[in-house]
XYZ file of N, CA and C in Angstrom:
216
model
N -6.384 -6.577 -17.714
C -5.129 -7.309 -17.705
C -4.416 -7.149 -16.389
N -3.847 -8.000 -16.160
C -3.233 -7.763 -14.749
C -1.323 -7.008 -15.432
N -0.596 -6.885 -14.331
C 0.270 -5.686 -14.196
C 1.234 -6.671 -14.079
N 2.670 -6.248 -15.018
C 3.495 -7.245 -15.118
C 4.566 -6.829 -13.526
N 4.716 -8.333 -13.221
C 5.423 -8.277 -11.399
C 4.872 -7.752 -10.733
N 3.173 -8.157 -10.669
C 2.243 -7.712 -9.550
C 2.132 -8.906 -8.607
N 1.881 -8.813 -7.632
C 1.769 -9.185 -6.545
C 0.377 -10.341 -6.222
N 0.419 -11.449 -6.037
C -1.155 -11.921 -5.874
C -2.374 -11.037 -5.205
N -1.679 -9.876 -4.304
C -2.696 -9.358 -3.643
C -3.354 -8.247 -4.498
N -2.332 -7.630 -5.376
C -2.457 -6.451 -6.099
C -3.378 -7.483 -6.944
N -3.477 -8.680 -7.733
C -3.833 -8.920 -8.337
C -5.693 -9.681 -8.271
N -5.521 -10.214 -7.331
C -6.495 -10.221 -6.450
C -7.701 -8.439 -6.351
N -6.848 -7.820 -5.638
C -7.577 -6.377 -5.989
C -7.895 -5.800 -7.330
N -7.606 -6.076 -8.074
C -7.937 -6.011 -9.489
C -8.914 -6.391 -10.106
N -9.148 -7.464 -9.668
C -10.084 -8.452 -10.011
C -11.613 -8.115 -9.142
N -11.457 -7.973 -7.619
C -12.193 -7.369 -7.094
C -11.559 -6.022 -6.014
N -12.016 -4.932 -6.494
C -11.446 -3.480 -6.095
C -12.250 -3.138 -4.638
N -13.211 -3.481 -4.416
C -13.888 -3.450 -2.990
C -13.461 -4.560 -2.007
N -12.298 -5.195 -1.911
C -11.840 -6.260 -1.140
C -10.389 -5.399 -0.447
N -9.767 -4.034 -1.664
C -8.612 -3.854 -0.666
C -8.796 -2.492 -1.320
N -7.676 -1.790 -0.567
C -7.808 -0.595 -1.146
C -8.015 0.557 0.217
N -7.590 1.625 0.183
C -7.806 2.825 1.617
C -8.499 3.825 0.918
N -9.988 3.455 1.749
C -11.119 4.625 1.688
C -10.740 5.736 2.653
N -11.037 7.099 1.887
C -11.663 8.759 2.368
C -12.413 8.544 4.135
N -11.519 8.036 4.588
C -12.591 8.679 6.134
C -13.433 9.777 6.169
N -13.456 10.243 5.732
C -14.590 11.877 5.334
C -15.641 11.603 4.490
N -15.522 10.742 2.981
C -16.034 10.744 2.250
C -16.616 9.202 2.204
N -15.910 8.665 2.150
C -15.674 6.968 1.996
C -15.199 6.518 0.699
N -14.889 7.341 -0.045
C -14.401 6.773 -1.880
C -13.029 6.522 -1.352
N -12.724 5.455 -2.682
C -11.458 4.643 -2.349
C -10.032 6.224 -2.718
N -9.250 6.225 -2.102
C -7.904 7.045 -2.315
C -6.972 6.021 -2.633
N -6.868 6.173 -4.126
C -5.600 5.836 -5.372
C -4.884 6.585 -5.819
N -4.733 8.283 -5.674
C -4.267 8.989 -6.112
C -3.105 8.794 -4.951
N -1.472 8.478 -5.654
C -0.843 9.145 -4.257
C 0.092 10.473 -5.211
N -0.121 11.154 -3.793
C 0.456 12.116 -4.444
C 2.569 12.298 -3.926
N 2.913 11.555 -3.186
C 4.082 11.732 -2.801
C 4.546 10.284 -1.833
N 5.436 9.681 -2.151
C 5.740 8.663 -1.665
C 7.506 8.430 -1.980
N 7.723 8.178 -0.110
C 9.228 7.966 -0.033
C 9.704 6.676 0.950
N 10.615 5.864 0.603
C 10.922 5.078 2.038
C 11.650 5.682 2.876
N 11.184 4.954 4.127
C 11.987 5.551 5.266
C 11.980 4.127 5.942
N 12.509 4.398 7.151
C 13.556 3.123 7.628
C 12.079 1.868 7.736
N 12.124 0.565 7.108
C 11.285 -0.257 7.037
C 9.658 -0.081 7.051
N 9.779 1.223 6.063
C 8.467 1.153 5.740
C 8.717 2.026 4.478
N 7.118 2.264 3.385
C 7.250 2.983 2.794
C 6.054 4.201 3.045
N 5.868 5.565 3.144
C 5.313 6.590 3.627
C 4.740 6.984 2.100
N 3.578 6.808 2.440
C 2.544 7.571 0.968
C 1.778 8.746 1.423
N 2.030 9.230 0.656
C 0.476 10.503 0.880
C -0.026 11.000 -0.341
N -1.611 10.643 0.417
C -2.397 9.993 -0.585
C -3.653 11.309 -0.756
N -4.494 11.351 -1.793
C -5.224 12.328 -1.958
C -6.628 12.109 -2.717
N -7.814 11.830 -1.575
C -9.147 12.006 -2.235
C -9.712 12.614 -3.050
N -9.956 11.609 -4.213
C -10.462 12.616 -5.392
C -11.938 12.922 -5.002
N -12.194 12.447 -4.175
C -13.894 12.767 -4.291
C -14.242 14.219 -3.426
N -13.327 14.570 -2.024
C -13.268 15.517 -1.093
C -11.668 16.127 -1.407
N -11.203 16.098 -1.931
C -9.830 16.303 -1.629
C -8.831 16.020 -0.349
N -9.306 15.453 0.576
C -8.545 15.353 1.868
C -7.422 14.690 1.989
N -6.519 15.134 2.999
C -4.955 14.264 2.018
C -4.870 13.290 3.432
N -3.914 11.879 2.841
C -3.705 11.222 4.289
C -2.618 11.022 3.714
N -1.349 10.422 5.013
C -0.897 10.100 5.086
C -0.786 8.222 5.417
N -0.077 7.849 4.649
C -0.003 6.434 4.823
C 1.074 5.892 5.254
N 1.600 4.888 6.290
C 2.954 3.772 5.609
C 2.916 2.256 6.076
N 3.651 1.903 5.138
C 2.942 0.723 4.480
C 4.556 -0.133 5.028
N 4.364 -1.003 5.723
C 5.307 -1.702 7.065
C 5.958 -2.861 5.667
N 7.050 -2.653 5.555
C 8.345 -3.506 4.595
C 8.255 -4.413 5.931
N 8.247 -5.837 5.392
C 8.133 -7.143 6.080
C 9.483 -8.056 5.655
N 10.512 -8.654 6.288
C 10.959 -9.408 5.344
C 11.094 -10.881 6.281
N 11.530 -11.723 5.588
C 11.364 -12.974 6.473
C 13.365 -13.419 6.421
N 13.093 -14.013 7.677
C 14.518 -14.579 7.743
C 14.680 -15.838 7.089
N 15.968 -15.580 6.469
C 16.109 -16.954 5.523
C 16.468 -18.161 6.457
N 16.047 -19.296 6.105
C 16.270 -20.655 7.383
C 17.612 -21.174 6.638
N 18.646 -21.347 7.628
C 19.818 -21.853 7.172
C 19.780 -23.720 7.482
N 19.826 -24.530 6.570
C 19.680 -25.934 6.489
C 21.149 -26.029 6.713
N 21.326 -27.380 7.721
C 22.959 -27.482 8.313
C 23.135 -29.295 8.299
């Protein structure tokens, strides 16, 4: 089932899990575990933890927003 107020991309990855997703540089298995995640100024900072090696990364994930077009 897909995830209620998911995202086309999240949803998309769902559907196929080898299209997105941040692999273990050490290991190569996908890292889904996060273990700590906070925003900070226009982004959000994950850190994330390989279940297959345990190796921890750090992630952040760039908040995008678009400017609204003012019609005159």
């Amino acid at each position: 089932g897909t995830l209620a107020g998911a995202t086309k991309a999240e949803e998309k990855a769902e559907e196929n899990p080898d299209i997105c997703g941040i692999r273990c540089p050490k290991c190569g298995q996908r890292m889904e575990e996060v273990a700590d995640s906070r925003q900070i100024p226009y982004a959000i900072r994950r850190r994330r933890v390989c279940e297959g090696c345990g190796l921890r990364e750090t992630t952040r994930e760039i908040i995008w927003r678009r400017k609204k077009k003012h019609n005159r």
